[in-house]
Amino acid sequence: MPRTHKHKLGTPFRRHYDPQNLEKALEAVIDGKMSFGQAALVYKIPKTTIFNKYRGLHSDKLGKPCILNAAEEKNIVHAMMTAASFGYPFVRQDLRQFVQMYLDRKGVVVKCFKNNIPGEDWVKAFLKRNPELARRNSENIKRSRAEVTPELINDYFDHLRVTMDGVPPANVINYDETNITDDPAKQKVYVKRGSKHARRILDNSKSSTSVMFAGSGDGELLPLYVVYKSKHLYPEWLQGGPEGTHFNRSSTGWFDGPIFEDWFFKVALPYFRRKDGKKVIIGDNLQSHLSVSVVTECEQNNIAFVFLPPNSTHVCQPLDVAVFRPVKVAWRIVLTEWKKKYRGVMPKTAFPGLLKTLLQKLEPNLAGDIKAGFTASGIIPLNPEKVLKHVTPSQARDAVDDEAMTESFDLIMQRQTLTPEIPNKKRGKKLEVPAGKSVSLKDILPNHQPTETDDIYHPGPSNQEEMESESSEDDDIDAKSDNQRKIDNKITNKIPVTEICDINISDFVIREFIYNDQTKKEKVKQFVAKVAQINDNNNIVVNCLRNYKESKNKFIFPQVSDVNKVALEQVKYRLDSPTITRGVHPLPNFD
């Protein structure tokens, strides 16, 4: 049911009088010119209405009173603003859970709330009653960026104030690189109502090209510097670009140390040499941007090289703050128009021309955007408050008088701030499973054959105590090896293998592997293995085992099978068959 009630046609209105007439009736009663009854007749206002207004009992608010009073709602607004300043703004679900926690701690049960959780209509009415709150799309930032403290920013501006003393805006430049992709991004289109998917045929790829932008404090854009992802450069990739643009390439498509030096000497240094007095260059603190030759040249040309605080480019980098967003928006428009004319992904031959079109589209507002970036980042004019208002405060939150409200706020903030890191981030080995085929345990563990008592594969005990309690020396191969799996030649119960008939499938053998080390000296390693298949041409398929937790006489099959096809000459000895235990399973047939 909607909270904002609308009168239906044919029903009487609540108010049949003009509010100004009510004020005149009150004045007449207060001055003693009329009684309540006379004023009601003259101004056509109910007598009880005039009386209630006179006694202060009349309320301008109609309808049922709010579930939470004004003070409680103001505390909720204060808590939401505090959470947003910490970098953890509430979403609708957070607000509803926060109200539920508060009501539960007060011991209040609201019948119209399900389990004390307010509905969507209450949220809409709450936001309408508190216009100081606004709903906006969030910009997600990493936790490392959120850890930038006011103390770090103040220290940065203390040093910058000394460096910028007496430097005109034209003598200050900020540089930053960005990647320009071949994807025009999503766009709203018109489709049939009820369609679940709105697809648009438009070729795109994941490729991107790095471009170094640099702007001065007075709004001038320096020549661009483009880096392709390629091993070589071709003349067709350099034609038709903006005037003065430089081109380069790298295997990764990003700026490295030598490329950054080339940009500095071809773009930044010529600009500074045209300026008199002290100069300042500001950029992020990447290792590739720190070069002995660059710093030496800066000292010789009276250029101060300034690094931004770590993880703070989203608030301290002028180009990041005010320039790159309009650049990306304009690029999507330019790229979309090009893709409407041509089929396929954007080739590198077309990139310079599109980059020139991009700058032409940005030209009317580009100088103003660059200046706005320096102003918003607090550099020109120097103003730390421009940055501090975007930084998460390090001091504790302001206390709220309501104890239940404070406890609820602490709990909901703990859920967001005390989340643990993801365990076991390793990706592991890629599974070779055809697309569309369901994955089974055999795809992950090829050697596993489930039994009635073993539904889940356990490659081995989870700890040393379990190993000692569930297996013994009789359960494993009666062999000794060092940490490098080299089998001791003094091992007993070894039967030399000279012919193919000396071994059978499922026998445990010692396989010899000969290799050359770094000094090209021939070395020999030995492995315990299990025979999986015997071919007619004296070739044998074996599955090698590994030591269990650096044990010298205990071996298990690895989770990822180590299957090898070897010649008979590499199989030196046959071992007595051990008792099959978990972690040692028969192998499937090999074709």
Coordinates of C-alpha atoms in Angstrom, one line a residue:
M1 CA 0.0 0.0 0.0
P2 CA 1.5 3.4 -1.0
R3 CA 2.3 5.7 1.9
T4 CA 1.4 8.9 0.0
H5 CA -2.4 8.9 -0.1
K6 CA -4.3 10.4 -2.9
H7 CA -7.9 11.5 -2.7
K8 CA -10.3 9.6 -4.9
L9 CA -12.9 11.4 -7.0
G10 CA -16.2 12.0 -5.2
T11 CA -14.7 12.1 -1.7
P12 CA -14.7 15.3 0.3
F13 CA -11.5 17.1 0.9
R14 CA -10.1 17.4 4.4
R15 CA -9.8 21.2 4.2
H16 CA -12.7 23.4 3.0
Y17 CA -11.3 26.7 3.9
D18 CA -8.5 29.1 3.0
P19 CA -5.6 29.1 5.5
Q20 CA -5.5 32.9 5.2
N21 CA -9.1 33.0 6.4
L22 CA -8.1 30.9 9.4
E23 CA -5.5 33.4 10.3
K24 CA -8.0 36.3 10.1
A25 CA -10.5 34.4 12.3
L26 CA -7.8 33.8 14.9
E27 CA -6.9 37.5 14.9
A28 CA -10.5 38.4 15.4
V29 CA -10.9 36.0 18.3
I30 CA -7.6 37.1 19.9
D31 CA -8.5 40.8 19.6
G32 CA -11.9 40.1 21.2
K33 CA -13.9 41.3 18.2
M34 CA -15.6 37.9 17.7
S35 CA -16.4 34.8 19.6
F36 CA -15.5 31.3 18.2
G37 CA -19.0 30.8 16.9
Q38 CA -19.2 34.2 15.2
A39 CA -15.8 33.7 13.6
A40 CA -16.9 30.3 12.3
L41 CA -20.0 31.8 10.7
V42 CA -18.2 34.7 9.1
Y43 CA -15.2 32.9 7.7
K44 CA -17.0 29.6 7.1
I45 CA -14.5 27.6 9.2
P46 CA -15.5 24.8 11.7
K47 CA -15.7 26.1 15.2
T48 CA -13.5 23.2 16.5
T49 CA -10.8 24.0 14.0
I50 CA -10.6 27.6 15.2
F51 CA -10.6 26.5 18.9
N52 CA -7.9 23.9 18.4
K53 CA -5.7 26.3 16.5
Y54 CA -6.3 28.9 19.3
R55 CA -5.3 26.4 22.0
G56 CA -2.3 25.1 20.0
L57 CA -3.9 21.7 19.6
H58 CA -4.1 21.9 15.8
S59 CA -1.4 20.1 13.7
D60 CA -0.6 20.8 10.1
K61 CA 0.4 17.2 9.6
L62 CA -2.4 14.9 8.5
G63 CA -2.7 11.2 8.8
K64 CA -1.2 8.6 11.1
P65 CA 1.9 9.6 13.1
C66 CA 5.4 8.2 12.1
I67 CA 6.6 5.0 13.7
L68 CA 9.9 6.6 14.7
N69 CA 9.8 10.1 16.2
A70 CA 11.7 13.1 14.7
A71 CA 14.7 12.7 17.1
E72 CA 15.1 9.0 16.2
E73 CA 15.0 9.7 12.5
K74 CA 17.6 12.5 12.9
N75 CA 19.9 10.0 14.7
I76 CA 19.4 7.6 11.8
V77 CA 20.3 10.3 9.3
H78 CA 23.4 11.2 11.3
A79 CA 24.5 7.6 11.4
M80 CA 24.0 7.2 7.6
M81 CA 26.1 10.4 7.0
T82 CA 28.8 9.2 9.3
A83 CA 29.0 5.8 7.6
A84 CA 29.2 7.5 4.2
S85 CA 32.1 9.7 5.4
F86 CA 33.9 6.5 6.4
G87 CA 33.5 5.2 2.9
Y88 CA 30.8 2.7 3.7
P89 CA 27.5 4.4 2.7
F90 CA 24.2 2.5 3.4
V91 CA 22.2 0.9 0.7
R92 CA 18.5 0.3 1.1
Q93 CA 19.0 -3.1 2.7
D94 CA 21.5 -1.6 5.2
L95 CA 19.0 1.0 6.2
R96 CA 16.2 -1.5 6.7
Q97 CA 18.5 -3.8 8.8
F98 CA 19.8 -0.9 10.8
V99 CA 16.2 0.1 11.8
Q100 CA 15.5 -3.6 12.6
M101 CA 18.5 -3.8 15.0
Y102 CA 17.5 -0.6 16.7
L103 CA 13.9 -1.7 17.3
D104 CA 15.0 -5.1 18.5
R105 CA 17.4 -3.6 21.0
K106 CA 14.7 -1.3 22.3
G107 CA 12.3 -4.2 22.7
V108 CA 9.7 -2.6 20.4
V109 CA 7.7 -4.7 18.0
V110 CA 6.1 -2.9 15.0
K111 CA 3.2 -4.9 13.7
C112 CA 3.2 -3.4 10.2
F113 CA 6.9 -4.3 9.9
K114 CA 7.7 -8.0 9.0
N115 CA 10.1 -9.2 11.7
N116 CA 10.7 -5.5 12.6
I117 CA 12.2 -4.9 9.1
P118 CA 10.6 -1.8 7.4
G119 CA 9.4 -2.2 3.8
E120 CA 10.3 -0.3 0.7
D121 CA 7.4 2.2 1.2
W122 CA 8.7 3.2 4.6
V123 CA 12.2 3.8 3.0
K124 CA 10.7 6.0 0.3
A125 CA 8.7 8.0 2.9
F126 CA 11.8 8.3 5.2
L127 CA 13.9 9.7 2.4
K128 CA 11.1 12.1 1.5
R129 CA 10.9 13.4 5.1
N130 CA 14.7 13.8 5.3
P131 CA 15.7 15.7 2.1
E132 CA 19.3 16.1 3.4
L133 CA 19.9 12.5 2.2
A134 CA 20.3 11.8 -1.5
R135 CA 20.7 8.6 -3.5
R136 CA 23.6 8.6 -5.8
N137 CA 25.6 6.0 -7.9
S138 CA 28.7 5.0 -5.9
E139 CA 32.2 5.1 -7.1
N140 CA 34.0 1.9 -5.8
I141 CA 37.5 2.4 -4.6
K142 CA 40.0 -0.1 -3.2
R143 CA 40.6 -0.4 0.5
S144 CA 44.2 0.8 0.0
R145 CA 42.8 4.1 -1.4
A146 CA 40.4 4.4 1.5
E147 CA 43.3 4.2 3.9
V148 CA 44.5 7.6 2.8
T149 CA 44.4 9.6 6.1
P150 CA 44.0 13.4 6.7
E151 CA 47.5 13.3 8.3
L152 CA 49.0 12.0 5.1
I153 CA 47.2 14.7 3.0
N154 CA 48.2 17.5 5.4
D155 CA 51.9 16.3 5.3
Y156 CA 51.7 16.3 1.5
F157 CA 50.4 19.8 1.3
D158 CA 52.9 21.1 3.8
H159 CA 55.7 20.0 1.5
L160 CA 53.8 21.1 -1.6
R161 CA 53.3 24.6 -0.1
V162 CA 57.1 25.1 0.0
T163 CA 57.6 23.6 -3.5
M164 CA 54.9 25.7 -5.1
D165 CA 56.0 29.0 -3.5
G166 CA 56.4 31.6 -6.3
V167 CA 55.6 29.2 -9.2
P168 CA 53.1 30.5 -11.8
P169 CA 50.4 28.2 -13.0
A170 CA 51.9 28.0 -16.5
N171 CA 55.0 26.4 -14.9
V172 CA 53.2 23.5 -13.3
I173 CA 52.2 20.4 -15.2
N174 CA 50.5 17.2 -14.2
Y175 CA 51.0 14.0 -16.1
D176 CA 49.1 10.7 -16.0
E177 CA 48.5 7.8 -18.4
T178 CA 45.2 6.2 -19.2
N179 CA 44.1 3.3 -21.4
I180 CA 41.7 3.9 -24.3
T181 CA 39.8 0.7 -25.1
D182 CA 38.0 -0.7 -28.2
D183 CA 34.8 -1.2 -26.3
P184 CA 32.1 1.6 -26.7
A185 CA 30.4 0.4 -23.5
K186 CA 26.7 -0.2 -23.0
Q187 CA 24.1 2.2 -24.3
K188 CA 20.3 2.5 -23.7
V189 CA 18.3 1.4 -26.8
Y190 CA 14.7 1.0 -27.6
V191 CA 13.3 -2.6 -27.7
K192 CA 9.9 -4.3 -27.3
R193 CA 8.5 -3.9 -23.8
G194 CA 9.0 -7.0 -21.8
S195 CA 12.3 -8.0 -23.6
K196 CA 14.8 -9.4 -21.1
H197 CA 17.9 -8.8 -23.2
A198 CA 18.6 -5.9 -25.4
R199 CA 21.4 -7.0 -27.7
R200 CA 23.2 -4.8 -30.2
I201 CA 25.5 -6.1 -32.9
L202 CA 28.7 -4.1 -32.6
D203 CA 32.2 -5.6 -32.9
N204 CA 34.5 -4.9 -30.0
S205 CA 37.6 -6.4 -28.3
K206 CA 39.4 -6.2 -25.1
S207 CA 42.4 -4.5 -26.6
S208 CA 43.5 -1.1 -25.3
T209 CA 46.1 1.6 -26.0
S210 CA 47.9 3.7 -23.4
V211 CA 48.0 7.4 -23.8
M212 CA 50.0 9.8 -21.7
F213 CA 48.2 13.1 -21.0
A214 CA 49.8 16.2 -19.5
G215 CA 48.3 19.5 -18.7
S216 CA 49.6 22.8 -17.3
G217 CA 48.1 24.9 -14.5
D218 CA 46.8 27.5 -17.0
G219 CA 44.9 24.9 -19.0
E220 CA 47.3 24.0 -21.8
L221 CA 47.3 20.4 -23.0
L222 CA 50.8 19.2 -23.9
P223 CA 51.4 16.9 -26.9
L224 CA 50.0 13.3 -26.4
Y225 CA 52.2 10.2 -26.2
V226 CA 50.8 6.9 -27.4
V227 CA 52.1 3.5 -26.5
Y228 CA 50.8 0.5 -28.6
K229 CA 51.0 -3.1 -27.4
S230 CA 53.3 -4.5 -30.0
K231 CA 56.9 -5.5 -30.6
H232 CA 57.3 -3.2 -33.6
L233 CA 56.0 0.1 -34.9
Y234 CA 54.7 0.6 -38.5
P235 CA 54.3 3.8 -40.4
E236 CA 50.5 3.4 -40.9
W237 CA 50.1 3.5 -37.1
L238 CA 51.6 7.0 -36.8
Q239 CA 49.6 8.9 -39.5
G240 CA 46.7 11.2 -39.1
G241 CA 47.0 11.8 -35.3
P242 CA 46.9 15.1 -33.4
E243 CA 49.7 17.5 -34.1
G244 CA 52.9 16.8 -32.2
T245 CA 51.8 13.4 -30.9
H246 CA 54.6 10.9 -30.2
F247 CA 54.2 7.1 -30.7
N248 CA 56.0 4.2 -29.1
R249 CA 55.3 0.5 -28.3
S250 CA 56.0 -2.1 -25.6
S251 CA 55.2 -5.8 -25.1
T252 CA 52.6 -5.0 -22.3
G253 CA 51.1 -1.8 -23.9
W254 CA 52.0 0.2 -20.7
F255 CA 54.7 2.7 -19.9
D256 CA 57.9 1.4 -18.5
G257 CA 61.1 3.1 -17.4
P258 CA 62.7 3.8 -20.9
I259 CA 59.4 4.9 -22.4
F260 CA 58.7 7.3 -19.5
E261 CA 62.2 8.8 -20.0
D262 CA 61.5 9.2 -23.7
W263 CA 58.2 11.0 -22.9
F264 CA 59.9 13.3 -20.5
F265 CA 62.7 14.3 -22.9
K266 CA 60.4 14.7 -25.9
V267 CA 57.3 16.3 -24.3
A268 CA 57.8 17.7 -20.8
L269 CA 61.3 19.0 -21.0
P270 CA 60.8 21.0 -24.3
Y271 CA 57.7 22.6 -22.7
F272 CA 59.7 23.6 -19.5
R273 CA 62.6 25.0 -21.5
R274 CA 60.2 27.6 -22.9
K275 CA 59.3 28.8 -19.4
D276 CA 61.4 31.1 -17.1
G277 CA 61.8 30.6 -13.3
K278 CA 61.1 27.6 -11.2
K279 CA 59.0 24.8 -12.6
V280 CA 57.1 21.9 -11.0
I281 CA 56.0 18.5 -12.5
I282 CA 53.5 16.4 -10.5
G283 CA 52.7 12.8 -11.0
D284 CA 52.0 9.4 -9.3
N285 CA 54.8 7.5 -7.5
L286 CA 55.2 4.6 -9.9
Q287 CA 58.7 3.0 -9.9
S288 CA 58.9 3.4 -13.7
H289 CA 58.6 7.2 -13.3
L290 CA 61.7 7.4 -11.1
S291 CA 64.8 7.7 -13.2
V292 CA 68.3 9.0 -12.5
S293 CA 68.5 10.7 -15.8
V294 CA 65.1 12.4 -15.4
V295 CA 65.9 13.6 -11.9
T296 CA 69.3 14.9 -13.0
E297 CA 67.8 16.8 -15.9
C298 CA 65.2 18.3 -13.5
E299 CA 67.9 19.6 -11.2
Q300 CA 69.8 21.2 -14.1
N301 CA 66.6 22.9 -15.4
N302 CA 65.2 24.1 -12.1
I303 CA 62.3 21.6 -12.2
A304 CA 60.9 20.2 -9.0
F305 CA 59.7 16.6 -9.4
V306 CA 56.8 16.0 -7.0
F307 CA 55.2 12.7 -6.3
L308 CA 51.6 12.4 -5.1
P309 CA 50.8 10.5 -1.9
P310 CA 50.4 6.7 -2.4
N311 CA 46.9 5.5 -3.4
S312 CA 45.6 9.1 -3.5
T313 CA 45.4 9.8 -7.3
H314 CA 41.5 9.7 -7.2
V315 CA 41.5 12.9 -5.1
C316 CA 45.0 14.5 -5.7
Q317 CA 45.6 13.9 -9.4
P318 CA 44.2 16.8 -11.4
L319 CA 43.8 14.8 -14.6
D320 CA 42.0 12.0 -12.7
V321 CA 39.7 14.4 -10.9
A322 CA 38.3 16.4 -13.8
V323 CA 39.8 15.4 -17.2
F324 CA 39.7 11.7 -17.8
R325 CA 35.9 11.3 -17.3
P326 CA 35.0 13.7 -20.1
V327 CA 37.8 12.0 -22.2
K328 CA 36.2 8.6 -21.8
V329 CA 32.7 9.8 -22.4
A330 CA 33.7 11.6 -25.6
W331 CA 35.8 8.6 -26.7
R332 CA 32.8 6.3 -26.5
I333 CA 30.9 8.6 -28.7
V334 CA 33.7 8.8 -31.3
L335 CA 34.3 5.1 -31.3
T336 CA 30.5 4.3 -31.6
E337 CA 30.3 6.6 -34.7
W338 CA 33.3 4.9 -36.3
K339 CA 31.9 1.4 -35.6
K340 CA 28.6 2.4 -37.3
K341 CA 30.6 3.1 -40.5
Y342 CA 33.0 0.1 -40.4
R343 CA 32.7 -3.6 -39.5
G344 CA 35.2 -5.3 -37.2
V345 CA 37.4 -4.2 -34.3
M346 CA 39.3 -1.0 -34.4
P347 CA 42.7 -1.4 -36.1
K348 CA 45.8 0.5 -34.9
T349 CA 45.8 2.3 -38.3
A350 CA 42.5 4.0 -37.4
F351 CA 43.5 5.0 -33.8
P352 CA 45.5 8.2 -34.6
G353 CA 42.6 9.6 -36.6
L354 CA 40.1 8.8 -33.9
L355 CA 42.4 10.3 -31.3
K356 CA 42.5 13.5 -33.3
T357 CA 38.7 13.5 -33.5
L358 CA 38.5 13.0 -29.8
L359 CA 40.6 16.1 -29.1
Q360 CA 38.5 18.2 -31.5
K361 CA 35.4 17.2 -29.6
L362 CA 37.0 18.0 -26.2
E363 CA 38.6 21.3 -27.4
P364 CA 35.8 23.7 -26.3
N365 CA 35.9 22.7 -22.7
L366 CA 39.4 21.1 -22.3
A367 CA 41.2 24.1 -21.0
G368 CA 38.5 24.7 -18.4
D369 CA 38.5 21.0 -17.3
I370 CA 42.3 21.1 -16.8
K371 CA 42.1 24.2 -14.7
A372 CA 39.2 22.7 -12.7
G373 CA 41.3 19.6 -12.0
F374 CA 44.1 21.7 -10.5
T375 CA 41.5 23.6 -8.4
A376 CA 39.6 20.5 -7.2
S377 CA 42.8 18.8 -6.2
G378 CA 43.8 21.8 -4.1
I379 CA 47.0 22.6 -6.1
I380 CA 46.1 25.9 -7.8
P381 CA 45.3 27.8 -5.7
L382 CA 46.7 25.8 -2.8
N383 CA 43.8 24.6 -0.6
P384 CA 44.1 21.3 1.3
E385 CA 40.4 21.4 2.3
K386 CA 39.5 20.6 -1.3
V387 CA 41.0 17.2 -0.8
L388 CA 40.4 16.6 2.9
K389 CA 36.6 16.7 2.4
H390 CA 36.9 13.6 0.2
V391 CA 39.3 11.7 2.6
T392 CA 37.9 9.2 5.2
P393 CA 38.3 10.8 8.6
S394 CA 40.6 9.0 11.0
Q395 CA 39.0 10.2 14.2
A396 CA 36.2 8.2 15.8
R397 CA 32.6 8.9 15.0
D398 CA 30.5 11.3 17.0
A399 CA 28.6 9.7 19.8
V400 CA 24.8 9.4 19.6
D401 CA 22.8 9.8 22.8
D402 CA 20.6 6.8 22.1
E403 CA 22.5 3.7 23.3
A404 CA 20.4 1.2 21.2
M405 CA 21.2 3.4 18.1
T406 CA 24.9 3.4 18.9
E407 CA 25.1 -0.4 19.3
S408 CA 23.2 -0.9 16.1
F409 CA 25.6 1.4 14.2
D410 CA 28.6 -0.3 15.6
L411 CA 27.3 -3.7 14.6
I412 CA 26.4 -2.8 11.0
M413 CA 29.8 -1.1 10.5
Q414 CA 31.7 -4.1 11.8
R415 CA 30.0 -6.2 9.2
Q416 CA 31.5 -4.0 6.5
T417 CA 34.9 -3.1 7.9
L418 CA 36.0 -6.4 9.6
T419 CA 35.6 -8.6 6.6
P420 CA 38.5 -11.2 6.3
E421 CA 40.6 -11.5 3.2
I422 CA 39.8 -14.3 0.8
P423 CA 41.6 -17.5 1.8
N424 CA 43.6 -19.5 -0.8
K425 CA 43.6 -17.0 -3.7
K426 CA 45.7 -19.3 -5.9
R427 CA 44.0 -20.1 -9.2
G428 CA 45.3 -23.6 -9.6
K429 CA 45.7 -25.5 -12.9
K430 CA 43.3 -25.0 -15.7
L431 CA 40.7 -27.8 -16.3
E432 CA 40.6 -29.2 -19.8
V433 CA 36.9 -29.8 -20.0
P434 CA 34.9 -29.2 -23.2
A435 CA 32.5 -26.3 -23.2
G436 CA 29.0 -27.4 -22.3
K437 CA 30.1 -30.6 -20.6
S438 CA 29.5 -30.9 -16.9
V439 CA 32.5 -31.2 -14.6
S440 CA 32.9 -34.3 -12.5
L441 CA 35.4 -35.4 -9.9
K442 CA 37.2 -37.5 -12.5
D443 CA 38.0 -34.3 -14.4
I444 CA 39.7 -32.9 -11.4
L445 CA 41.3 -36.1 -10.1
P446 CA 41.7 -38.5 -13.0
N447 CA 43.0 -41.3 -10.8
H448 CA 40.0 -41.4 -8.5
Q449 CA 37.6 -44.3 -8.6
P450 CA 34.9 -43.9 -6.0
T451 CA 34.0 -46.8 -3.7
E452 CA 31.1 -47.5 -1.5
T453 CA 32.9 -46.1 1.5
D454 CA 34.8 -43.3 -0.2
D455 CA 32.5 -40.8 -1.9
I456 CA 35.1 -37.9 -1.7
Y457 CA 38.7 -38.2 -2.8
H458 CA 41.2 -37.6 0.0
P459 CA 44.8 -37.4 -1.4
G460 CA 46.2 -37.9 2.1
P461 CA 45.7 -37.1 5.8
S462 CA 45.2 -33.5 6.6
N463 CA 47.8 -33.4 9.4
Q464 CA 50.7 -35.4 10.7
E465 CA 48.8 -36.9 13.6
E466 CA 46.2 -38.3 11.2
M467 CA 49.0 -39.7 9.1
E468 CA 50.5 -41.6 12.0
S469 CA 47.1 -42.9 13.2
E470 CA 45.7 -44.1 9.8
S471 CA 48.8 -45.4 8.0
S472 CA 52.0 -47.2 8.8
E473 CA 55.1 -48.3 7.1
D474 CA 53.4 -51.5 5.9
D475 CA 50.8 -49.4 4.1
D476 CA 53.3 -47.6 1.9
I477 CA 56.0 -48.6 -0.5
D478 CA 58.9 -50.2 1.3
A479 CA 61.4 -47.8 -0.1
K480 CA 63.6 -44.9 1.1
S481 CA 64.1 -41.7 -0.7
D482 CA 65.6 -38.3 0.0
N483 CA 63.8 -35.0 -0.4
Q484 CA 64.7 -35.0 -4.1
R485 CA 63.0 -38.4 -4.6
K486 CA 66.4 -40.0 -5.4
I487 CA 66.0 -43.7 -4.4
D488 CA 68.8 -45.2 -2.3
N489 CA 70.6 -47.9 -4.2
K490 CA 70.9 -49.9 -0.9
I491 CA 67.2 -50.5 -0.7
T492 CA 66.2 -54.2 -0.2
N493 CA 63.6 -56.2 -2.0
K494 CA 64.5 -54.8 -5.4
I495 CA 64.2 -56.9 -8.5
P496 CA 66.2 -55.7 -11.5
V497 CA 64.2 -55.2 -14.7
T498 CA 65.8 -56.3 -17.9
E499 CA 62.9 -57.5 -20.1
I500 CA 59.4 -56.4 -20.6
C501 CA 58.1 -59.7 -19.1
D502 CA 59.8 -58.8 -15.7
I503 CA 57.0 -56.3 -15.0
N504 CA 53.2 -56.3 -15.0
I505 CA 50.5 -53.6 -14.9
S506 CA 50.0 -52.2 -11.4
D507 CA 53.6 -53.1 -10.4
F508 CA 55.5 -50.5 -8.5
V509 CA 58.9 -49.7 -10.0
I510 CA 61.8 -47.3 -9.8
R511 CA 62.1 -45.1 -12.8
E512 CA 65.4 -43.4 -13.7
F513 CA 65.6 -39.9 -15.2
I514 CA 68.8 -38.5 -16.7
Y515 CA 69.2 -34.8 -17.2
N516 CA 71.9 -32.1 -17.5
D517 CA 72.3 -29.4 -14.8
Q518 CA 73.3 -25.8 -15.4
T519 CA 76.9 -26.7 -15.8
K520 CA 75.9 -29.3 -18.4
K521 CA 77.0 -32.1 -16.1
E522 CA 74.9 -35.2 -16.4
K523 CA 72.9 -36.1 -13.4
V524 CA 70.5 -38.9 -12.5
K525 CA 67.2 -38.8 -10.5
Q526 CA 65.1 -41.8 -9.5
F527 CA 61.3 -41.8 -8.8
V528 CA 58.9 -44.3 -7.4
A529 CA 56.1 -45.0 -10.0
K530 CA 53.3 -47.4 -10.8
V531 CA 52.9 -49.2 -14.1
A532 CA 49.7 -48.1 -15.9
Q533 CA 50.2 -49.6 -19.3
I534 CA 52.7 -51.9 -21.2
N535 CA 53.0 -51.4 -25.0
D536 CA 54.4 -53.9 -27.5
N537 CA 57.2 -51.6 -28.6
N538 CA 58.8 -51.7 -25.1
N539 CA 57.2 -48.4 -24.1
I540 CA 55.7 -48.2 -20.7
V541 CA 53.2 -45.7 -19.2
V542 CA 53.9 -45.0 -15.6
N543 CA 52.3 -42.7 -13.0
C544 CA 54.9 -41.2 -10.7
L545 CA 54.4 -40.8 -7.0
R546 CA 55.8 -38.1 -4.7
N547 CA 57.0 -38.0 -1.1
Y548 CA 54.4 -37.5 1.6
K549 CA 55.4 -34.4 3.6
E550 CA 59.1 -34.9 3.1
S551 CA 58.9 -38.4 4.5
K552 CA 61.7 -40.7 3.3
N553 CA 59.6 -43.9 3.1
K554 CA 56.0 -42.8 2.4
F555 CA 54.7 -42.0 -1.1
I556 CA 51.3 -40.8 -2.4
F557 CA 49.9 -40.0 -5.8
P558 CA 49.7 -36.2 -6.5
Q559 CA 46.3 -34.6 -7.0
V560 CA 47.4 -33.8 -10.6
S561 CA 48.6 -37.0 -12.1
D562 CA 52.2 -37.1 -13.3
V563 CA 51.8 -39.7 -16.1
N564 CA 54.8 -40.3 -18.4
K565 CA 55.5 -42.6 -21.3
V566 CA 59.0 -44.0 -20.9
A567 CA 61.3 -46.6 -22.5
L568 CA 62.0 -49.9 -20.8
E569 CA 65.6 -48.8 -20.2
Q570 CA 64.4 -46.2 -17.8
V571 CA 62.7 -48.7 -15.5
K572 CA 65.5 -50.1 -13.4
Y573 CA 63.8 -52.1 -10.6
R574 CA 60.5 -53.7 -9.6
L575 CA 59.5 -53.3 -5.9
D576 CA 57.4 -55.5 -3.7
S577 CA 53.7 -54.4 -4.1
P578 CA 52.5 -52.4 -1.1
T579 CA 49.1 -52.6 0.5
I580 CA 46.6 -50.3 -1.3
T581 CA 45.6 -47.5 1.0
R582 CA 43.7 -44.2 0.5
G583 CA 45.8 -41.9 -1.6
V584 CA 46.9 -44.8 -3.8
H585 CA 44.4 -45.8 -6.4
P586 CA 44.5 -47.9 -9.6
L587 CA 44.8 -46.0 -12.8
P588 CA 42.3 -45.9 -15.7
N589 CA 43.1 -47.6 -19.0
F590 CA 45.2 -45.7 -21.5
D591 CA 44.6 -46.0 -25.2

